[in-house]
Amino acid sequence: MAGASSDDAADRLPDAGGAPAVDRAKIEEAVCTVLSTTCLETTSLREVRALTEKHLEMQPGHLDEHKDLVKEIATEEIRRIQSANASLEESTPSKATGGSRKRASPADAKSKKKEKAEPSDKKQKTGAATIRQSGMMTKKEFMDKATTMTVCMGDKKMLAAPKIFSTGSCSFYATQKLTFKVGDKEVSCQCQVQCVVIGSKEW
């Protein structure tokens, strides 16, 4: 049987004690999956390593000899996720603070005045949900009891894990790079799912 190519050998790192080699590409894929389903603000590199071992069905401690490699991959993926999130925030439309404005007609002004005086049913329902759920549980209860949800994007699946944002809101969150077919072409997309629990900022 022919030996492994130099490229394959470069991607496989020997374990201590003559154990089977570790495939860097598989570790990268596993680390990216783990980070897409965990809270980046509270998960330690040690936990990432343990979850990666579990994902790859390795014995606990199997990657201890490669903690620097896992740290390198995790750091790069976290930087990519944070960059994607920052780009998403920048692209989110915000209320205009300047520039030319179209002068409202008397009919428009009257309609807006009526909307302010009589809130829509949708706004009333949203407010009611916030009040109803604001004391439903604590953030700790949410993180202890909430489970990861599977979200379908076409024929692909993402895992949205419980997460607490820096704003204090609880949510189910996932970010992952997926490939979809458009015509006869494969296109890569940065997908993000964010399900914020209404009223959870008060927990």
PDB file of C-alpha atoms in Angstrom:
ATOM      1  CA  MET A   1       0.000   0.000   0.000  1.00  0.00           C
ATOM      2  CA  ALA A   2       1.355   3.413  -0.941  1.00  0.00           C
ATOM      3  CA  GLY A   3       2.392   5.703   1.944  1.00  0.00           C
ATOM      4  CA  ALA A   4       0.559   8.928   2.885  1.00  0.00           C
ATOM      5  CA  SER A   5       1.419  12.012   0.859  1.00  0.00           C
ATOM      6  CA  SER A   6       3.467  14.834   2.404  1.00  0.00           C
ATOM      7  CA  ASP A   7       0.334  17.055   2.401  1.00  0.00           C
ATOM      8  CA  ASP A   8      -1.655  14.462   4.366  1.00  0.00           C
ATOM      9  CA  ALA A   9       1.212  14.010   6.799  1.00  0.00           C
ATOM     10  CA  ALA A  10       1.374  17.758   7.395  1.00  0.00           C
ATOM     11  CA  ASP A  11      -2.283  17.798   8.407  1.00  0.00           C
ATOM     12  CA  ARG A  12      -1.962  14.904  10.834  1.00  0.00           C
ATOM     13  CA  LEU A  13      -0.296  15.423  14.197  1.00  0.00           C
ATOM     14  CA  PRO A  14       1.099  12.432  16.162  1.00  0.00           C
ATOM     15  CA  ASP A  15      -0.240  11.850  19.666  1.00  0.00           C
ATOM     16  CA  ALA A  16       1.999  11.085  22.606  1.00  0.00           C
ATOM     17  CA  GLY A  17       2.735   7.413  23.322  1.00  0.00           C
ATOM     18  CA  GLY A  18       2.267   6.252  19.735  1.00  0.00           C
ATOM     19  CA  ALA A  19      -1.502   6.770  19.712  1.00  0.00           C
ATOM     20  CA  PRO A  20      -3.313   7.289  16.356  1.00  0.00           C
ATOM     21  CA  ALA A  21      -2.593  10.572  14.627  1.00  0.00           C
ATOM     22  CA  VAL A  22      -4.868  13.561  15.072  1.00  0.00           C
ATOM     23  CA  ASP A  23      -6.453  14.982  11.932  1.00  0.00           C
ATOM     24  CA  ARG A  24      -6.179  18.792  12.012  1.00  0.00           C
ATOM     25  CA  ALA A  25      -8.995  19.259   9.479  1.00  0.00           C
ATOM     26  CA  LYS A  26     -11.389  17.206  11.624  1.00  0.00           C
ATOM     27  CA  ILE A  27     -10.395  19.142  14.741  1.00  0.00           C
ATOM     28  CA  GLU A  28     -11.006  22.449  12.926  1.00  0.00           C
ATOM     29  CA  GLU A  29     -14.458  21.294  11.814  1.00  0.00           C
ATOM     30  CA  ALA A  30     -15.340  20.048  15.307  1.00  0.00           C
ATOM     31  CA  VAL A  31     -14.116  23.218  17.050  1.00  0.00           C
ATOM     32  CA  CYS A  32     -16.145  25.404  14.652  1.00  0.00           C
ATOM     33  CA  THR A  33     -19.257  23.317  15.344  1.00  0.00           C
ATOM     34  CA  VAL A  34     -18.702  23.510  19.109  1.00  0.00           C
ATOM     35  CA  LEU A  35     -18.205  27.286  19.060  1.00  0.00           C
ATOM     36  CA  SER A  36     -21.353  27.788  16.971  1.00  0.00           C
ATOM     37  CA  THR A  37     -23.445  26.168  19.730  1.00  0.00           C
ATOM     38  CA  THR A  38     -21.845  27.581  22.888  1.00  0.00           C
ATOM     39  CA  CYS A  39     -21.754  30.941  24.641  1.00  0.00           C
ATOM     40  CA  LEU A  40     -18.457  32.566  23.657  1.00  0.00           C
ATOM     41  CA  GLU A  41     -18.559  34.850  26.700  1.00  0.00           C
ATOM     42  CA  THR A  42     -18.670  32.080  29.303  1.00  0.00           C
ATOM     43  CA  THR A  43     -17.074  28.995  27.687  1.00  0.00           C
ATOM     44  CA  SER A  44     -13.395  28.389  28.487  1.00  0.00           C
ATOM     45  CA  LEU A  45     -10.828  26.877  26.129  1.00  0.00           C
ATOM     46  CA  ARG A  46     -10.689  23.834  28.382  1.00  0.00           C
ATOM     47  CA  GLU A  47     -14.432  23.340  27.912  1.00  0.00           C
ATOM     48  CA  VAL A  48     -14.046  23.826  24.147  1.00  0.00           C
ATOM     49  CA  ARG A  49     -11.385  21.117  24.133  1.00  0.00           C
ATOM     50  CA  ALA A  50     -13.593  18.748  26.130  1.00  0.00           C
ATOM     51  CA  LEU A  51     -16.606  19.387  23.875  1.00  0.00           C
ATOM     52  CA  THR A  52     -14.411  18.843  20.808  1.00  0.00           C
ATOM     53  CA  GLU A  53     -13.280  15.489  22.189  1.00  0.00           C
ATOM     54  CA  LYS A  54     -16.920  14.542  22.805  1.00  0.00           C
ATOM     55  CA  HIS A  55     -17.926  15.649  19.302  1.00  0.00           C
ATOM     56  CA  LEU A  56     -15.160  13.508  17.768  1.00  0.00           C
ATOM     57  CA  GLU A  57     -15.992  10.590  20.124  1.00  0.00           C
ATOM     58  CA  MET A  58     -12.537  10.730  21.721  1.00  0.00           C
ATOM     59  CA  GLN A  59     -11.632   9.717  25.246  1.00  0.00           C
ATOM     60  CA  PRO A  60     -11.523  12.625  27.766  1.00  0.00           C
ATOM     61  CA  GLY A  61      -8.096  14.213  27.752  1.00  0.00           C
ATOM     62  CA  HIS A  62      -7.265  12.876  24.279  1.00  0.00           C
ATOM     63  CA  LEU A  63      -6.483  16.405  23.030  1.00  0.00           C
ATOM     64  CA  ASP A  64      -4.500  17.535  26.080  1.00  0.00           C
ATOM     65  CA  GLU A  65      -1.275  17.069  24.132  1.00  0.00           C
ATOM     66  CA  HIS A  66      -2.672  19.373  21.434  1.00  0.00           C
ATOM     67  CA  LYS A  67      -4.136  22.144  23.603  1.00  0.00           C
ATOM     68  CA  ASP A  68      -2.069  24.763  21.728  1.00  0.00           C
ATOM     69  CA  LEU A  69      -3.529  23.595  18.415  1.00  0.00           C
ATOM     70  CA  VAL A  70      -7.091  23.718  19.769  1.00  0.00           C
ATOM     71  CA  LYS A  71      -6.409  27.175  21.221  1.00  0.00           C
ATOM     72  CA  GLU A  72      -5.095  28.416  17.854  1.00  0.00           C
ATOM     73  CA  ILE A  73      -8.114  27.089  15.942  1.00  0.00           C
ATOM     74  CA  ALA A  74     -10.614  28.337  18.552  1.00  0.00           C
ATOM     75  CA  THR A  75      -9.058  31.810  18.701  1.00  0.00           C
ATOM     76  CA  GLU A  76      -9.210  32.177  14.931  1.00  0.00           C
ATOM     77  CA  GLU A  77     -12.844  30.972  14.769  1.00  0.00           C
ATOM     78  CA  ILE A  78     -13.919  33.289  17.612  1.00  0.00           C
ATOM     79  CA  ARG A  79     -12.279  36.210  15.795  1.00  0.00           C
ATOM     80  CA  ARG A  80     -14.178  35.257  12.615  1.00  0.00           C
ATOM     81  CA  ILE A  81     -17.517  35.001  14.471  1.00  0.00           C
ATOM     82  CA  GLN A  82     -17.010  38.353  16.208  1.00  0.00           C
ATOM     83  CA  SER A  83     -16.080  39.966  12.903  1.00  0.00           C
ATOM     84  CA  ALA A  84     -19.220  38.521  11.260  1.00  0.00           C
ATOM     85  CA  ASN A  85     -21.380  39.779  14.132  1.00  0.00           C
ATOM     86  CA  ALA A  86     -19.829  43.247  13.912  1.00  0.00           C
ATOM     87  CA  SER A  87     -20.462  43.368  10.152  1.00  0.00           C
ATOM     88  CA  LEU A  88     -24.075  42.304  10.730  1.00  0.00           C
ATOM     89  CA  GLU A  89     -24.612  45.066  13.301  1.00  0.00           C
ATOM     90  CA  GLU A  90     -23.119  47.665  10.949  1.00  0.00           C
ATOM     91  CA  SER A  91     -25.388  46.537   8.104  1.00  0.00           C
ATOM     92  CA  THR A  92     -28.540  46.707  10.257  1.00  0.00           C
ATOM     93  CA  PRO A  93     -30.596  49.737   9.149  1.00  0.00           C
ATOM     94  CA  SER A  94     -30.859  52.465  11.764  1.00  0.00           C
ATOM     95  CA  LYS A  95     -33.106  55.497  12.034  1.00  0.00           C
ATOM     96  CA  ALA A  96     -31.894  58.362   9.891  1.00  0.00           C
ATOM     97  CA  THR A  97     -30.564  61.331  11.830  1.00  0.00           C
ATOM     98  CA  GLY A  98     -29.920  63.681   8.960  1.00  0.00           C
ATOM     99  CA  GLY A  99     -30.247  64.229   5.236  1.00  0.00           C
ATOM    100  CA  SER A 100     -33.225  65.295   3.246  1.00  0.00           C
ATOM    101  CA  ARG A 101     -36.656  64.454   4.603  1.00  0.00           C
ATOM    102  CA  LYS A 102     -39.875  64.186   2.699  1.00  0.00           C
ATOM    103  CA  ARG A 103     -42.430  66.616   3.989  1.00  0.00           C
ATOM    104  CA  ALA A 104     -45.436  64.801   5.383  1.00  0.00           C
ATOM    105  CA  SER A 105     -48.805  65.577   3.897  1.00  0.00           C
ATOM    106  CA  PRO A 106     -51.691  66.642   6.193  1.00  0.00           C
ATOM    107  CA  ALA A 107     -53.209  63.176   5.727  1.00  0.00           C
ATOM    108  CA  ASP A 108     -49.946  61.463   6.783  1.00  0.00           C
ATOM    109  CA  ALA A 109     -49.610  63.717   9.831  1.00  0.00           C
ATOM    110  CA  LYS A 110     -53.188  62.917  10.867  1.00  0.00           C
ATOM    111  CA  SER A 111     -52.576  59.188  10.412  1.00  0.00           C
ATOM    112  CA  LYS A 112     -49.406  59.246  12.544  1.00  0.00           C
ATOM    113  CA  LYS A 113     -51.150  61.220  15.253  1.00  0.00           C
ATOM    114  CA  LYS A 114     -53.918  58.593  15.336  1.00  0.00           C
ATOM    115  CA  GLU A 115     -51.344  55.773  15.594  1.00  0.00           C
ATOM    116  CA  LYS A 116     -49.746  57.430  18.629  1.00  0.00           C
ATOM    117  CA  ALA A 117     -53.107  57.923  20.309  1.00  0.00           C
ATOM    118  CA  GLU A 118     -54.293  54.387  19.559  1.00  0.00           C
ATOM    119  CA  PRO A 119     -51.462  51.788  19.789  1.00  0.00           C
ATOM    120  CA  SER A 120     -51.844  48.888  17.395  1.00  0.00           C
ATOM    121  CA  ASP A 121     -52.853  45.419  18.606  1.00  0.00           C
ATOM    122  CA  LYS A 122     -49.391  44.162  17.723  1.00  0.00           C
ATOM    123  CA  LYS A 123     -47.698  46.713  19.975  1.00  0.00           C
ATOM    124  CA  GLN A 124     -50.130  45.935  22.786  1.00  0.00           C
ATOM    125  CA  LYS A 125     -49.426  42.210  22.505  1.00  0.00           C
ATOM    126  CA  THR A 126     -45.651  42.753  22.535  1.00  0.00           C
ATOM    127  CA  GLY A 127     -45.912  44.885  25.649  1.00  0.00           C
ATOM    128  CA  ALA A 128     -48.123  42.291  27.330  1.00  0.00           C
ATOM    129  CA  ALA A 129     -45.602  39.525  26.577  1.00  0.00           C
ATOM    130  CA  THR A 130     -42.785  41.569  28.102  1.00  0.00           C
ATOM    131  CA  ILE A 131     -44.791  42.153  31.276  1.00  0.00           C
ATOM    132  CA  ARG A 132     -45.975  38.533  31.454  1.00  0.00           C
ATOM    133  CA  GLN A 133     -42.497  37.033  31.005  1.00  0.00           C
ATOM    134  CA  SER A 134     -40.348  39.569  32.857  1.00  0.00           C
ATOM    135  CA  GLY A 135     -40.566  37.598  36.104  1.00  0.00           C
ATOM    136  CA  MET A 136     -40.923  34.127  34.632  1.00  0.00           C
ATOM    137  CA  MET A 137     -37.481  32.820  35.678  1.00  0.00           C
ATOM    138  CA  THR A 138     -33.876  33.823  36.313  1.00  0.00           C
ATOM    139  CA  LYS A 139     -31.037  33.864  33.800  1.00  0.00           C
ATOM    140  CA  LYS A 140     -29.447  30.927  35.637  1.00  0.00           C
ATOM    141  CA  GLU A 141     -32.667  28.905  35.372  1.00  0.00           C
ATOM    142  CA  PHE A 142     -32.789  29.631  31.657  1.00  0.00           C
ATOM    143  CA  MET A 143     -29.193  28.476  31.056  1.00  0.00           C
ATOM    144  CA  ASP A 144     -29.709  25.382  33.252  1.00  0.00           C
ATOM    145  CA  LYS A 145     -33.007  24.259  31.711  1.00  0.00           C
ATOM    146  CA  ALA A 146     -32.985  25.509  28.104  1.00  0.00           C
ATOM    147  CA  THR A 147     -31.830  22.970  25.522  1.00  0.00           C
ATOM    148  CA  THR A 148     -30.184  23.422  22.149  1.00  0.00           C
ATOM    149  CA  MET A 149     -32.661  23.687  19.271  1.00  0.00           C
ATOM    150  CA  THR A 150     -32.188  22.353  15.740  1.00  0.00           C
ATOM    151  CA  VAL A 151     -32.885  24.989  13.084  1.00  0.00           C
ATOM    152  CA  CYS A 152     -33.330  23.982   9.442  1.00  0.00           C
ATOM    153  CA  MET A 153     -31.929  26.215   6.705  1.00  0.00           C
ATOM    154  CA  GLY A 154     -33.061  24.610   3.472  1.00  0.00           C
ATOM    155  CA  ASP A 155     -31.666  21.080   3.667  1.00  0.00           C
ATOM    156  CA  LYS A 156     -28.975  22.096   6.186  1.00  0.00           C
ATOM    157  CA  LYS A 157     -29.244  22.150   9.967  1.00  0.00           C
ATOM    158  CA  MET A 158     -27.872  24.513  12.601  1.00  0.00           C
ATOM    159  CA  LEU A 159     -27.818  24.109  16.370  1.00  0.00           C
ATOM    160  CA  ALA A 160     -29.089  27.166  18.249  1.00  0.00           C
ATOM    161  CA  ALA A 161     -27.798  27.023  21.818  1.00  0.00           C
ATOM    162  CA  PRO A 162     -28.963  28.965  24.891  1.00  0.00           C
ATOM    163  CA  LYS A 163     -27.003  32.204  25.253  1.00  0.00           C
ATOM    164  CA  ILE A 164     -26.961  35.355  27.377  1.00  0.00           C
ATOM    165  CA  PHE A 165     -26.052  38.497  25.444  1.00  0.00           C
ATOM    166  CA  SER A 166     -24.001  41.340  26.907  1.00  0.00           C
ATOM    167  CA  THR A 167     -27.230  43.384  26.923  1.00  0.00           C
ATOM    168  CA  GLY A 168     -28.686  40.960  29.477  1.00  0.00           C
ATOM    169  CA  SER A 169     -31.220  39.310  27.170  1.00  0.00           C
ATOM    170  CA  CYS A 170     -31.471  35.518  26.957  1.00  0.00           C
ATOM    171  CA  SER A 171     -31.752  33.831  23.597  1.00  0.00           C
ATOM    172  CA  PHE A 172     -31.161  30.823  21.398  1.00  0.00           C
ATOM    173  CA  TYR A 173     -28.243  31.654  19.118  1.00  0.00           C
ATOM    174  CA  ALA A 174     -26.280  30.069  16.293  1.00  0.00           C
ATOM    175  CA  THR A 175     -23.825  31.285  13.698  1.00  0.00           C
ATOM    176  CA  GLN A 176     -22.368  28.997  11.066  1.00  0.00           C
ATOM    177  CA  LYS A 177     -21.024  29.006   7.532  1.00  0.00           C
ATOM    178  CA  LEU A 178     -23.243  26.884   5.251  1.00  0.00           C
ATOM    179  CA  THR A 179     -23.138  26.044   1.561  1.00  0.00           C
ATOM    180  CA  PHE A 180     -26.265  26.203  -0.618  1.00  0.00           C
ATOM    181  CA  LYS A 181     -26.834  25.368  -4.259  1.00  0.00           C
ATOM    182  CA  VAL A 182     -28.006  28.218  -6.484  1.00  0.00           C
ATOM    183  CA  GLY A 183     -28.658  26.908  -9.979  1.00  0.00           C
ATOM    184  CA  ASP A 184     -25.587  24.812 -10.779  1.00  0.00           C
ATOM    185  CA  LYS A 185     -23.342  26.800  -8.390  1.00  0.00           C
ATOM    186  CA  GLU A 186     -22.427  26.210  -4.736  1.00  0.00           C
ATOM    187  CA  VAL A 187     -22.417  29.416  -2.691  1.00  0.00           C
ATOM    188  CA  SER A 188     -21.089  29.831   0.856  1.00  0.00           C
ATOM    189  CA  CYS A 189     -23.275  31.845   3.240  1.00  0.00           C
ATOM    190  CA  GLN A 190     -22.667  33.132   6.741  1.00  0.00           C
ATOM    191  CA  CYS A 191     -25.892  32.175   8.542  1.00  0.00           C
ATOM    192  CA  GLN A 192     -27.007  33.531  11.892  1.00  0.00           C
ATOM    193  CA  VAL A 193     -30.044  32.611  13.983  1.00  0.00           C
ATOM    194  CA  GLN A 194     -31.047  34.737  16.973  1.00  0.00           C
ATOM    195  CA  CYS A 195     -34.207  34.042  18.975  1.00  0.00           C
ATOM    196  CA  VAL A 196     -34.376  36.567  21.835  1.00  0.00           C
ATOM    197  CA  VAL A 197     -36.685  35.708  24.732  1.00  0.00           C
ATOM    198  CA  ILE A 198     -39.074  38.637  25.246  1.00  0.00           C
ATOM    199  CA  GLY A 199     -38.739  40.185  28.702  1.00  0.00           C
ATOM    200  CA  SER A 200     -35.621  38.160  29.612  1.00  0.00           C
ATOM    201  CA  LYS A 201     -33.513  41.300  30.095  1.00  0.00           C
ATOM    202  CA  GLU A 202     -35.408  41.804  33.390  1.00  0.00           C
ATOM    203  CA  TRP A 203     -34.524  38.322  34.715  1.00  0.00           C
TER     204      TRP A 203
END
